[in-house]
Amino acid sequence: MTASATTIRLTVGQAIVRFLANQWSERDGVRQKLFAGCLGIFGHGNVAGLGQALLQNELAGGAEHLPYVLARNEQAMVHLAAAYARQKDRLQTWACTASIGPGSTNMLTGTALATVNRLPVLLLPSDTFATRVSEPVLQELEVPYGGDLTVNDAFRPLSRFFDRINRPEQLPSALLGAMRVLTDPVETGAVTIALPQDVQAEAYDWPLELFAERVWRVARPPAEAADIADAAAIIRSARQPFIVAGGGVHYSGAEAALRAFCETTGIPVGESQAGKGSLPHGHPQAMGAVGSTGTTAANALARDADVVIGIGTRYSDFTTASRTAFQDPAVRFVNINVARFDTGKHAGLSIVADAREALTALGAALDGYAVAPEHRQRQARLWRDWDARVEATYHPGPEVVDTLPAGVLTQGMVLGRVNELSDPRDVVVCAAGSMPGDLHKLWRVRDRKAYHVEYGYSCMGYEIPGGIGVRLADPDRDVFILVGDGSYLMMPTELVTAVQERVKVIVVLVQNHGFHSIGSLSESLGSQRFGTRYRYRDDATGRLDGAKLPIDLAANARSLGATVIEVRSPDELDRAIKDAKAIPADGGPVVIHVETDPTVHAPDSDSWWDVPVSQVSELDSTRQAYQSYATHKASQRLHLAPTEPTPDDQAGEPR
C-alpha cells in the first residue's frame, strides 16, 4: 500500500525481502544477484513476519522474487549458504531466517564456520518482543542484570557485523551496513541482523529509494609498487623459494596468473586445504598439499625453503605443521593477501592486494628470474615418488587387500575410485574426520572448483548441507559428498531437503563404526582410542569395547527418501559410481554405502600437528606419546625476524 508518491507502506519483514531481492554484486564487469534466495525454518518468531513476507513475495513473482527453500536444521542451512558462497567465489550467498530461541541459537555453529572461513552469509535470527509488553515470552532468556540481553547476543562475537532492529527506522542503516560487509573481501563473514518478532510485523512508510537496485562492486585492489619491488628483490635472492597457495587464489580467480608465474619462475607450489586445486594435478610445479596433511614432496620443499611466498593464505596450524614446516634458519616470508591482518603473519613482507593483480605485477618485476634447473629436477623427482605412493594407496596390492575382512575396503581405495571415475569438473565435498586429511594428500584435482573441503572450522555435519549448497551454486556439476559414519549421524536430515528440492548429490557414506580420525589421533597421543568406537558397553568390563552396534545407515538414508546403493567390493563400488552419475540431475540424493577398515591409513606426510599430550600419566602409552610430542615441540619456530630487503637482495645476490 503506497503512503505517498515517495514512500511505500510495508512491514519490516516485507521491506527486508524486497530490499534483498534488489541487491547485486559485480566484479570485472560481471553482475549477479547477491542473494540466491532465503533458507528458513518457521516458528512463532518469524512465521508472521518474514514468513508472511516471503509468501507474499512468492505469490507476486517478478524481478523482485526471492526464492524460499525449507531446511530441516538451522545449523545446516547456514552450512548450505556458506558452501554456496564459497562455490560462487563469495560473489553470491543466501539469507537464513530462524524462529526465536533454539531456532536461532541452532545457527551459531554455522555462524562461526562462515566467519572462520570468511564466507558471506546473512543471518536473520528472530528475537523476543522489542516492546517487552508480553515478557517473558516463550523461549526468552531472562537475566536479572540486563533487560535488553537475549540469546541472540551470542551471535555478536561470531559475526563480522551485528545489529538488532528495535524500531523500523533502524532498518535502512543496518541493511546497508550488512551489504557493505558481505561484499568486502577483507571484512566478509557471517552478518547478523536480529529481528524482534513484533518488529518484523510492524508497518512503516519506507522511502522508495531504499528498494532501488543496488550494485556492490567487489574491487581488485592493486599492490603498492614499492612493495612489489621489495618482494621481487627478496625472491631474486632465493635459491629455493616456495609458494603456499591459499583460498585467496580461488576467490580472486588467480589460477591462470599463478600458473603463468610458476611456469616462468619454476617456483614450486604447496596448497592449503582452501587453496587445493590452485594448480591442476600434473602441473610441473604442483607439489600438492602442504603441512600436517601434506605430501612428502611439498613438505620436503617447504622444509628447505629460504623464501616462502604466501598467496591468499591465513597460515593455519595445519598449513604450517604447527610452525614446524619451514626449517631454514634464515627463512623469510612474502605475504600477498587482501587482508592486512594476514599479510603480517610470520613477520612477512606485506603486500596488501588482490592475488591476481599482485601476481601479475610480481611476475613482471621478476622478468628474467628463474630457479636453477636442479631445483626443477628435484621437484619432479619428489613428485614422482609421492605420486607412486598415491597410486599404491588407490590400488593396493594383495599384501593389503588379502588382510581385509570380507566386504570391507580401505578408505584409500574408496577415494581413489571416486577420484578416477568422476568427471574432471565434478566436485568433492568433505569437512571432518580422517577423510579431509586423506583428500588433501591424495585427491587429484583437475578443475579449479572441483575440490571443496571445509577445514577452517572442520565441522562435523557440514558435508551433506554443504554439498547441496555446492550443487545449487553449480548445477552443471555432479557433487560427490564424502562423509564418515560419525559425521553423517550429526546431520543426515538435509537429505530430506535434497529430496524435496530434487537436488542430485552423490553421498559416499563410509561406515567404519566410530570416529576414524579421532581414534587414530587418540592412539597417537597415548589415549588408546578411548571413547571413539561405536560399540556396546561390555558387561564384564563396563567399557565401550563390546560388539559393534547394529547401526544400519543405509536403511536410515533410504527412510529419508534417498536412493541407496550398498557395495561390498571394488567392482560394486565402480558400478555404483557409474550408476549414480547416470541418474538425472533432478533425481534427488543418491547414497553409496561402503564399509572400510579404519586401521589402514593413508601414506604419512612426514609432518606434525601440535595437539598437547598429558605431561604426567600412569599409562605407558601416554608417557611414550609425550616423549614423541616433546621431540616435535622442540622444532617449532616463531618466525619473528622482520622480512626486509637487504643490500644483497638489491644486488640480486643469492643468500
XYZ file of C-alpha atoms in Angstrom:
655
model
C 0.000 0.000 0.000
C 1.519 3.298 -1.095
C 1.573 6.033 1.568
C 2.693 8.779 -0.801
C 4.433 9.280 -4.130
C 7.831 8.841 -2.454
C 7.111 6.168 0.164
C 5.572 2.714 0.389
C 3.928 1.149 3.443
C 5.330 -2.285 4.226
C 6.078 -4.353 7.286
C 9.696 -4.692 8.373
C 9.669 -8.274 7.091
C 8.285 -7.212 3.720
C 10.829 -4.403 3.465
C 13.719 -6.796 4.148
C 12.605 -9.245 1.472
C 12.101 -6.505 -1.105
C 15.467 -4.942 -0.288
C 17.370 -8.235 -0.532
C 15.807 -9.040 -3.899
C 17.307 -5.840 -5.339
C 20.935 -6.325 -4.233
C 23.606 -7.231 -6.802
C 27.347 -7.801 -6.709
C 29.761 -7.048 -9.537
C 33.345 -7.948 -10.302
C 35.226 -7.405 -13.545
C 32.055 -6.032 -15.108
C 30.029 -9.194 -14.410
C 26.908 -8.729 -12.299
C 24.975 -11.335 -10.343
C 22.205 -11.313 -7.764
C 23.805 -11.088 -4.350
C 21.152 -13.340 -2.793
C 20.111 -16.582 -4.452
C 17.228 -16.790 -2.008
C 16.272 -17.303 1.620
C 16.630 -20.513 3.604
C 14.493 -20.964 6.646
C 12.503 -22.847 9.235
C 9.419 -21.070 10.567
C 8.230 -20.802 14.148
C 6.218 -18.311 16.155
C 9.120 -15.860 15.985
C 9.171 -15.429 12.194
C 6.138 -17.084 10.634
C 4.023 -13.896 10.742
C 6.923 -11.578 9.921
C 9.484 -12.821 7.409
C 7.337 -15.890 6.702
C 4.383 -13.786 5.587
C 6.690 -11.535 3.594
C 8.268 -14.466 1.749
C 4.844 -15.908 0.958
C 3.684 -12.563 -0.411
C 6.886 -12.274 -2.434
C 6.492 -15.787 -3.880
C 2.907 -15.154 -4.961
C 3.864 -11.846 -6.594
C 6.796 -13.320 -8.582
C 8.553 -10.979 -10.993
C 12.036 -9.498 -10.950
C 11.968 -8.925 -7.190
C 11.331 -12.590 -6.392
C 13.428 -14.003 -3.531
C 13.119 -17.825 -3.642
C 12.476 -19.652 -0.378
C 13.877 -23.093 0.498
C 12.743 -25.031 3.564
C 15.630 -26.522 5.543
C 15.460 -29.213 8.256
C 18.080 -27.920 10.657
C 19.058 -24.311 11.264
C 22.767 -25.084 11.549
C 22.576 -26.963 8.265
C 21.004 -24.105 6.360
C 23.892 -21.827 7.331
C 26.314 -24.507 6.123
C 24.410 -24.686 2.842
C 24.630 -20.917 2.415
C 28.350 -20.855 3.247
C 29.137 -23.645 0.787
C 27.123 -21.874 -1.903
C 29.047 -18.651 -1.274
C 32.390 -20.442 -1.480
C 31.488 -22.145 -4.747
C 30.451 -18.731 -6.107
C 33.791 -17.180 -5.101
C 31.968 -15.146 -2.419
C 30.021 -13.152 -5.022
C 26.635 -14.679 -4.100
C 25.064 -16.112 -0.965
C 21.764 -16.847 0.834
C 19.874 -15.270 3.699
C 18.803 -17.542 6.583
C 15.759 -16.978 8.802
C 15.001 -18.817 12.039
C 12.494 -18.508 14.852
C 13.359 -17.217 18.310
C 15.223 -19.179 20.956
C 16.585 -22.585 19.887
C 15.786 -21.966 16.224
C 18.127 -19.005 16.221
C 20.819 -20.385 18.519
C 20.968 -23.518 16.367
C 22.576 -21.242 13.765
C 25.520 -20.327 15.999
C 27.800 -23.151 14.857
C 27.147 -22.302 11.211
C 27.799 -18.646 12.022
C 31.211 -19.477 13.453
C 32.015 -21.627 10.425
C 31.142 -18.851 7.972
C 33.226 -16.271 9.824
C 36.219 -18.580 10.365
C 36.213 -19.382 6.643
C 35.466 -15.743 5.704
C 32.345 -16.645 3.752
C 29.461 -14.183 3.380
C 26.155 -15.370 4.877
C 23.246 -13.185 6.035
C 21.559 -14.386 9.231
C 18.152 -13.136 10.287
C 17.525 -14.675 13.707
C 14.207 -13.800 15.277
C 14.232 -12.156 18.674
C 11.905 -11.556 21.612
C 9.492 -8.596 21.780
C 11.099 -5.184 21.402
C 8.175 -3.682 23.332
C 8.608 -6.211 26.148
C 4.856 -5.888 26.671
C 4.336 -9.650 26.949
C 7.558 -10.635 28.646
C 8.722 -13.179 29.416
C 7.622 -14.794 26.172
C 8.092 -18.422 25.208
C 11.798 -19.237 24.694
C 13.011 -15.921 26.150
C 16.188 -15.795 28.223
C 15.733 -13.683 31.362
C 18.773 -12.274 33.125
C 18.493 -10.013 36.167
C 21.266 -7.627 35.143
C 20.236 -6.756 31.554
C 16.714 -6.426 30.250
C 17.954 -5.902 26.702
C 20.030 -9.104 26.632
C 18.709 -12.014 24.553
C 20.159 -15.308 23.368
C 20.909 -13.611 20.053
C 23.684 -11.635 21.710
C 25.645 -14.867 21.379
C 25.940 -14.014 17.675
C 27.996 -10.882 18.415
C 31.473 -12.449 18.780
C 30.802 -14.829 15.883
C 29.649 -12.219 13.365
C 31.553 -9.704 11.274
C 28.554 -7.374 11.599
C 25.751 -7.434 14.177
C 22.708 -5.255 14.693
C 19.308 -5.563 16.342
C 16.297 -3.766 14.898
C 14.146 -2.438 17.749
C 12.446 0.217 15.608
C 11.660 0.202 11.860
C 13.640 3.419 11.427
C 16.821 1.489 12.285
C 16.473 -0.940 9.401
C 17.914 1.036 6.434
C 21.278 1.739 8.044
C 21.532 -1.867 9.278
C 20.798 -3.295 5.835
C 23.300 -1.039 4.099
C 25.971 -1.835 6.676
C 25.304 -5.541 6.265
C 25.677 -5.369 2.485
C 28.952 -3.479 2.804
C 30.465 -6.251 4.946
C 29.043 -9.112 2.881
C 30.662 -7.758 -0.284
C 34.010 -6.733 1.226
C 36.631 -9.497 0.714
C 38.565 -8.225 3.721
C 35.682 -7.937 6.186
C 33.330 -10.639 4.976
C 31.921 -13.439 7.096
C 28.655 -14.018 8.902
C 26.434 -10.939 9.104
C 23.629 -10.951 11.683
C 20.567 -8.734 11.908
C 18.451 -9.776 14.901
C 14.747 -9.172 14.366
C 12.313 -8.982 17.307
C 9.157 -10.818 16.330
C 6.862 -7.858 16.937
C 9.047 -5.516 14.890
C 9.055 -7.956 11.935
C 5.290 -7.500 11.596
C 5.240 -3.729 12.243
C 4.315 -1.447 9.321
C 6.231 1.675 8.323
C 6.290 4.181 5.456
C 9.575 3.429 3.689
C 11.343 5.730 1.225
C 11.089 4.157 -2.213
C 14.786 4.722 -2.873
C 15.580 2.100 -0.224
C 14.368 -0.526 -2.695
C 16.186 0.752 -5.747
C 18.515 -1.744 -7.427
C 21.977 -1.539 -5.859
C 25.234 -2.893 -7.227
C 28.054 -3.631 -4.793
C 31.338 -3.703 -6.658
C 33.926 -6.212 -5.414
C 37.182 -4.424 -6.114
C 40.609 -5.759 -7.035
C 42.997 -3.598 -5.010
C 46.406 -3.325 -6.743
C 49.672 -3.754 -4.908
C 51.882 -0.833 -3.963
C 54.759 -0.545 -6.438
C 57.285 -0.274 -3.604
C 56.030 -3.491 -2.028
C 56.310 -5.336 -5.338
C 59.841 -4.045 -5.833
C 60.871 -5.178 -2.347
C 59.272 -8.581 -2.841
C 60.971 -9.057 -6.197
C 64.350 -8.221 -4.660
C 63.843 -10.785 -1.899
C 62.692 -13.508 -4.291
C 65.570 -12.871 -6.690
C 67.968 -13.670 -3.843
C 66.275 -17.013 -3.129
C 67.798 -20.339 -4.098
C 64.827 -22.451 -3.034
C 61.687 -20.306 -2.956
C 58.351 -21.943 -2.220
C 54.724 -20.824 -2.668
C 51.869 -21.536 -0.254
C 48.632 -21.134 -2.221
C 45.542 -20.493 -0.104
C 41.859 -19.932 -0.715
C 42.506 -16.374 -1.825
C 43.866 -17.741 -5.105
C 40.434 -19.189 -5.886
C 38.402 -16.231 -4.607
C 40.468 -13.895 -6.763
C 40.264 -16.181 -9.797
C 44.052 -16.031 -9.846
C 44.711 -19.608 -11.004
C 45.845 -18.629 -14.506
C 48.084 -15.878 -13.112
C 49.640 -18.328 -10.648
C 50.200 -20.884 -13.383
C 51.974 -18.344 -15.602
C 54.053 -17.125 -12.656
C 55.192 -20.652 -11.751
C 55.928 -21.727 -15.293
C 58.167 -18.697 -15.802
C 59.983 -18.826 -12.466
C 59.897 -22.555 -11.723
C 58.849 -21.876 -8.118
C 57.005 -24.914 -6.659
C 53.569 -24.644 -5.062
C 52.145 -26.262 -1.947
C 48.439 -25.837 -1.293
C 46.388 -25.335 1.848
C 43.025 -27.095 2.116
C 41.241 -23.996 0.802
C 43.868 -23.484 -1.890
C 43.914 -27.033 -3.238
C 43.440 -27.007 -6.991
C 45.255 -23.698 -7.440
C 47.344 -25.642 -9.951
C 45.905 -28.704 -11.694
C 47.216 -32.179 -10.972
C 50.186 -32.935 -13.184
C 51.498 -29.395 -13.475
C 55.323 -29.451 -13.058
C 55.233 -27.003 -10.149
C 52.189 -28.567 -8.414
C 53.533 -30.323 -5.312
C 50.090 -30.868 -3.772
C 49.118 -30.330 -0.177
C 51.478 -28.743 2.322
C 51.606 -29.096 6.086
C 50.273 -31.624 8.571
C 48.180 -33.386 5.940
C 50.559 -32.597 3.110
C 52.517 -34.572 0.569
C 56.102 -35.555 1.231
C 57.049 -33.600 -1.892
C 55.594 -30.282 -0.745
C 56.793 -30.735 2.812
C 60.371 -31.501 1.752
C 60.478 -28.344 -0.364
C 58.846 -26.289 2.385
C 61.364 -27.558 4.908
C 64.297 -26.254 2.842
C 62.698 -23.066 1.517
C 64.645 -19.867 2.069
C 61.787 -17.629 0.881
C 58.117 -18.547 1.350
C 55.546 -16.686 -0.749
C 52.117 -16.919 0.853
C 49.258 -16.138 -1.544
C 45.790 -15.766 -0.063
C 46.568 -17.962 2.942
C 45.999 -17.367 6.626
C 48.743 -19.846 7.599
C 46.625 -22.137 9.785
C 48.351 -24.681 12.011
C 47.641 -27.462 9.529
C 49.268 -25.447 6.740
C 52.392 -24.657 8.762
C 52.501 -28.063 10.512
C 52.086 -26.112 13.743
C 55.045 -23.875 12.808
C 57.420 -26.732 12.050
C 57.100 -26.772 8.245
C 59.720 -24.125 7.407
C 63.080 -25.026 8.899
C 65.656 -22.928 7.012
C 67.296 -20.813 9.754
C 67.067 -17.654 7.642
C 63.686 -18.287 6.002
C 61.788 -15.133 5.010
C 58.151 -14.631 4.093
C 56.450 -12.576 1.391
C 52.693 -12.488 2.009
C 50.066 -11.481 -0.556
C 46.532 -11.016 0.743
C 43.631 -8.581 0.510
C 43.570 -8.574 4.330
C 46.441 -6.767 6.043
C 45.736 -8.934 9.091
C 47.060 -11.964 7.187
C 49.966 -10.309 5.393
C 51.754 -9.565 8.652
C 51.912 -13.185 9.784
C 55.348 -14.761 10.317
C 56.755 -11.210 10.209
C 56.416 -11.323 6.449
C 56.808 -8.587 3.866
C 53.267 -7.333 3.495
C 51.634 -6.993 0.071
C 48.034 -5.917 0.580
C 46.425 -6.580 -2.774
C 44.175 -8.802 -4.836
C 46.006 -12.070 -5.565
C 45.607 -11.908 -9.338
C 46.750 -8.301 -9.548
C 49.709 -8.874 -7.254
C 50.889 -11.996 -9.101
C 50.723 -10.206 -12.423
C 52.740 -7.278 -11.083
C 55.241 -9.526 -9.302
C 55.736 -11.635 -12.417
C 56.614 -8.532 -14.413
C 59.038 -7.384 -11.714
C 60.768 -10.773 -11.754
C 61.296 -10.795 -15.512
C 64.312 -12.968 -16.256
C 64.357 -14.699 -12.870
C 64.012 -18.481 -12.547
C 65.113 -21.129 -10.089
C 68.101 -23.272 -11.016
C 67.458 -26.308 -13.234
C 68.488 -28.529 -10.333
C 65.596 -27.185 -8.270
C 63.096 -28.055 -11.010
C 64.631 -31.525 -11.249
C 64.253 -32.027 -7.510
C 60.598 -31.025 -7.720
C 59.972 -33.598 -10.436
C 61.751 -36.339 -8.517
C 59.950 -35.641 -5.258
C 56.583 -35.566 -7.019
C 57.166 -38.850 -8.857
C 57.952 -40.534 -5.551
C 54.807 -39.170 -3.908
C 52.524 -39.903 -6.848
C 53.668 -43.528 -6.792
C 52.579 -43.718 -3.139
C 49.185 -42.303 -4.067
C 48.801 -44.896 -6.800
C 49.636 -47.661 -4.331
C 47.019 -46.288 -1.933
C 44.354 -46.121 -4.644
C 45.204 -49.627 -5.890
C 46.799 -51.582 -3.019
C 48.421 -54.931 -3.607
C 47.498 -58.293 -2.123
C 49.590 -57.588 0.971
C 46.836 -55.111 1.951
C 43.749 -56.451 0.189
C 44.156 -60.001 1.478
C 44.135 -58.789 5.085
C 40.768 -57.017 4.798
C 37.594 -58.595 6.175
C 35.090 -59.768 3.569
C 33.111 -56.904 2.040
C 35.401 -54.220 3.517
C 37.564 -51.770 1.535
C 40.242 -49.318 2.564
C 39.415 -45.615 2.661
C 42.164 -45.002 0.101
C 40.504 -47.431 -2.309
C 37.194 -45.596 -1.934
C 38.737 -42.180 -2.537
C 40.720 -43.499 -5.481
C 37.724 -44.948 -7.267
C 35.635 -41.837 -6.765
C 38.530 -39.699 -7.998
C 39.164 -41.807 -11.097
C 35.525 -42.413 -12.086
C 34.254 -38.874 -11.508
C 34.469 -36.275 -14.256
C 37.190 -33.600 -14.014
C 34.587 -30.923 -13.248
C 32.774 -32.951 -10.585
C 33.130 -31.539 -7.076
C 34.237 -33.470 -3.995
C 32.861 -32.156 -0.682
C 34.090 -33.073 2.800
C 34.655 -31.421 6.170
C 35.572 -33.552 9.168
C 37.133 -36.810 10.241
C 40.049 -38.595 8.611
C 38.889 -38.015 5.039
C 39.805 -34.309 4.798
C 43.416 -35.168 5.541
C 43.398 -38.071 3.100
C 41.743 -35.954 0.415
C 44.248 -33.155 0.944
C 47.109 -35.586 0.329
C 45.617 -37.915 -2.230
C 42.928 -36.220 -4.343
C 43.996 -35.349 -7.869
C 42.300 -32.043 -8.673
C 41.615 -31.347 -12.344
C 39.447 -28.203 -12.177
C 39.697 -25.004 -10.130
C 36.293 -25.501 -8.452
C 36.341 -29.292 -8.111
C 37.646 -29.504 -4.534
C 35.551 -28.278 -1.610
C 36.799 -29.330 1.835
C 35.731 -27.145 4.765
C 38.736 -27.216 7.052
C 38.718 -23.820 8.677
C 36.166 -24.977 11.262
C 36.170 -28.672 10.272
C 32.571 -29.008 11.329
C 31.017 -32.460 11.552
C 27.663 -32.373 9.805
C 28.703 -29.813 7.192
C 29.099 -32.351 4.412
C 25.527 -33.001 3.249
C 24.151 -29.444 3.513
C 27.435 -28.143 2.124
C 27.184 -30.479 -0.841
C 23.629 -29.324 -1.507
C 24.852 -25.730 -1.452
C 27.584 -26.549 -3.967
C 25.108 -28.289 -6.279
C 22.678 -25.350 -6.103
C 25.556 -22.989 -6.889
C 26.865 -25.112 -9.779
C 24.034 -27.329 -11.093
C 26.028 -28.483 -14.136
C 28.491 -30.426 -11.984
C 27.951 -33.689 -10.131
C 28.760 -33.329 -6.447
C 30.338 -36.201 -4.509
C 29.908 -35.828 -0.754
C 32.401 -37.988 1.154
C 31.282 -38.486 4.732
C 32.095 -40.911 7.523
C 29.513 -42.502 9.772
C 30.307 -40.208 12.694
C 29.819 -37.039 10.694
C 26.792 -38.459 8.864
C 24.993 -39.109 12.158
C 25.474 -35.468 13.144
C 23.244 -34.153 10.365
C 21.697 -36.514 7.809
C 18.386 -34.651 7.776
C 19.210 -32.329 4.893
C 18.826 -35.356 2.636
C 15.138 -34.541 3.001
C 15.769 -31.034 1.691
C 17.579 -32.528 -1.305
C 14.626 -34.851 -1.876
C 12.100 -32.018 -1.661
C 14.075 -29.716 -3.955
C 15.066 -32.586 -6.300
C 18.746 -31.761 -5.817
C 21.013 -34.553 -7.000
C 24.030 -35.105 -4.792
C 26.027 -38.335 -4.562
C 26.818 -39.170 -0.943
C 29.585 -41.720 -0.442
C 28.882 -42.858 3.110
C 31.899 -44.573 4.646
C 30.999 -46.803 7.576
C 33.900 -47.611 9.896
C 31.990 -47.976 13.186
C 33.319 -44.970 15.012
C 35.446 -41.851 14.788
C 38.306 -42.866 12.481
C 40.238 -39.610 12.704
C 39.964 -39.019 16.431
C 40.511 -42.707 17.104
C 43.838 -42.526 15.287
C 44.726 -39.243 16.981
C 43.814 -40.690 20.370
C 46.065 -43.655 19.752
C 48.973 -41.417 18.697
C 48.536 -39.351 21.873
C 48.561 -42.381 24.114
C 44.822 -42.408 24.831
C 44.214 -45.810 23.214
C 41.218 -44.816 21.036
C 39.179 -44.273 24.213
C 35.565 -43.259 23.561
C 35.862 -43.293 19.770
C 34.225 -46.612 18.800
C 30.570 -47.366 18.162
C 30.424 -50.384 20.493
C 28.166 -51.842 23.140
C 29.207 -51.432 26.741
C 30.800 -54.696 27.804
C 29.028 -56.254 30.808
C 32.255 -57.591 32.273
C 34.482 -54.519 31.925
C 31.855 -51.756 31.898
C 33.711 -50.207 28.980
C 32.602 -49.360 25.422
C 34.586 -52.184 23.883
C 31.892 -54.787 23.257
C 30.345 -55.853 19.961
C 29.715 -53.371 17.156
C 26.423 -51.503 17.293
C 23.856 -52.782 14.747
C 23.543 -49.386 13.034
C 22.065 -49.566 9.535
C 22.919 -46.228 7.964
C 21.819 -47.425 4.540
C 18.334 -48.043 5.914
C 18.412 -44.634 7.588
C 19.256 -42.862 4.319
C 16.598 -44.874 2.487
C 13.999 -43.837 5.063
C 14.791 -40.175 4.362
C 13.935 -40.611 0.684
C 17.373 -41.088 -0.825
C 18.252 -43.667 -3.450
C 20.652 -46.069 -1.702
C 23.260 -48.384 -3.231
C 25.115 -50.753 -0.903
C 28.513 -52.006 -2.063
C 30.832 -54.696 -0.721
C 33.646 -54.871 -3.276
C 35.721 -52.597 -5.507
C 33.789 -53.739 -8.579
C 30.453 -52.999 -6.908
C 31.741 -49.546 -5.945
C 32.774 -48.879 -9.545
C 29.298 -49.808 -10.781
C 27.635 -47.748 -8.062
C 29.569 -44.612 -9.010
C 28.696 -45.045 -12.678
C 25.032 -45.733 -11.870
C 24.851 -42.710 -9.579
C 26.298 -40.443 -12.244
C 23.724 -41.729 -14.733
C 20.815 -40.575 -12.546
C 19.158 -37.403 -13.931
C 20.045 -34.014 -12.468
C 16.623 -33.760 -10.798
C 16.759 -37.286 -9.412
C 17.438 -36.285 -5.824
C 20.148 -37.593 -3.493
C 21.973 -40.883 -4.007
C 23.763 -42.582 -1.101
C 26.506 -45.145 -1.770
C 27.120 -47.108 1.432
C 30.530 -48.767 1.819
C 32.300 -50.262 4.821
C 36.007 -49.562 5.362
C 38.780 -50.691 7.684
C 39.847 -47.748 9.919
C 43.219 -49.306 10.726
C 44.569 -48.935 7.164
C 45.956 -45.433 6.839
C 46.978 -43.128 4.001
C 50.714 -42.576 3.465
C 52.354 -40.399 6.083
C 53.063 -36.739 5.342
C 56.386 -36.613 7.202
C 54.887 -33.758 9.165
C 53.334 -32.923 12.540
C 50.302 -31.364 14.207
C 50.502 -29.850 17.666
C 47.931 -31.494 19.955
C 49.162 -31.416 23.566
C 49.789 -34.689 25.405
C 49.382 -35.178 29.153
C 52.710 -34.332 30.775
C 52.259 -36.905 33.520
C 50.377 -40.186 33.355
C 50.086 -43.634 34.886
C 49.726 -45.069 31.361
C 52.803 -46.256 29.484
C 51.124 -45.334 26.181
C 50.677 -41.732 27.289
C 54.209 -41.415 28.655
C 55.643 -42.688 25.360
C 53.424 -40.309 23.403
C 54.624 -37.378 25.493
C 58.251 -38.149 24.678
C 57.421 -38.024 20.970
C 55.455 -34.810 21.487
C 58.383 -33.134 23.248
C 60.697 -34.054 20.373
C 58.418 -32.448 17.790
C 57.733 -29.458 20.027
C 61.426 -28.637 20.032
C 61.330 -27.976 16.279
C 58.628 -25.283 16.452
C 59.664 -21.822 15.282
C 58.105 -18.419 15.916
C 59.332 -16.679 12.714
C 59.756 -13.266 14.317
C 62.614 -11.771 12.294
C 61.294 -8.964 10.069
C 61.336 -9.608 6.337
C 63.045 -6.680 4.665
C 65.195 -6.328 1.540
C 68.924 -6.303 2.248
C 71.749 -4.790 0.187
C 72.472 -8.303 -1.109
C 68.842 -8.623 -2.228
C 69.022 -5.350 -4.104
C 72.163 -6.565 -5.820
C 70.461 -9.810 -6.775
C 72.913 -11.899 -4.760
C 71.651 -15.320 -3.612
C 71.744 -15.773 0.153
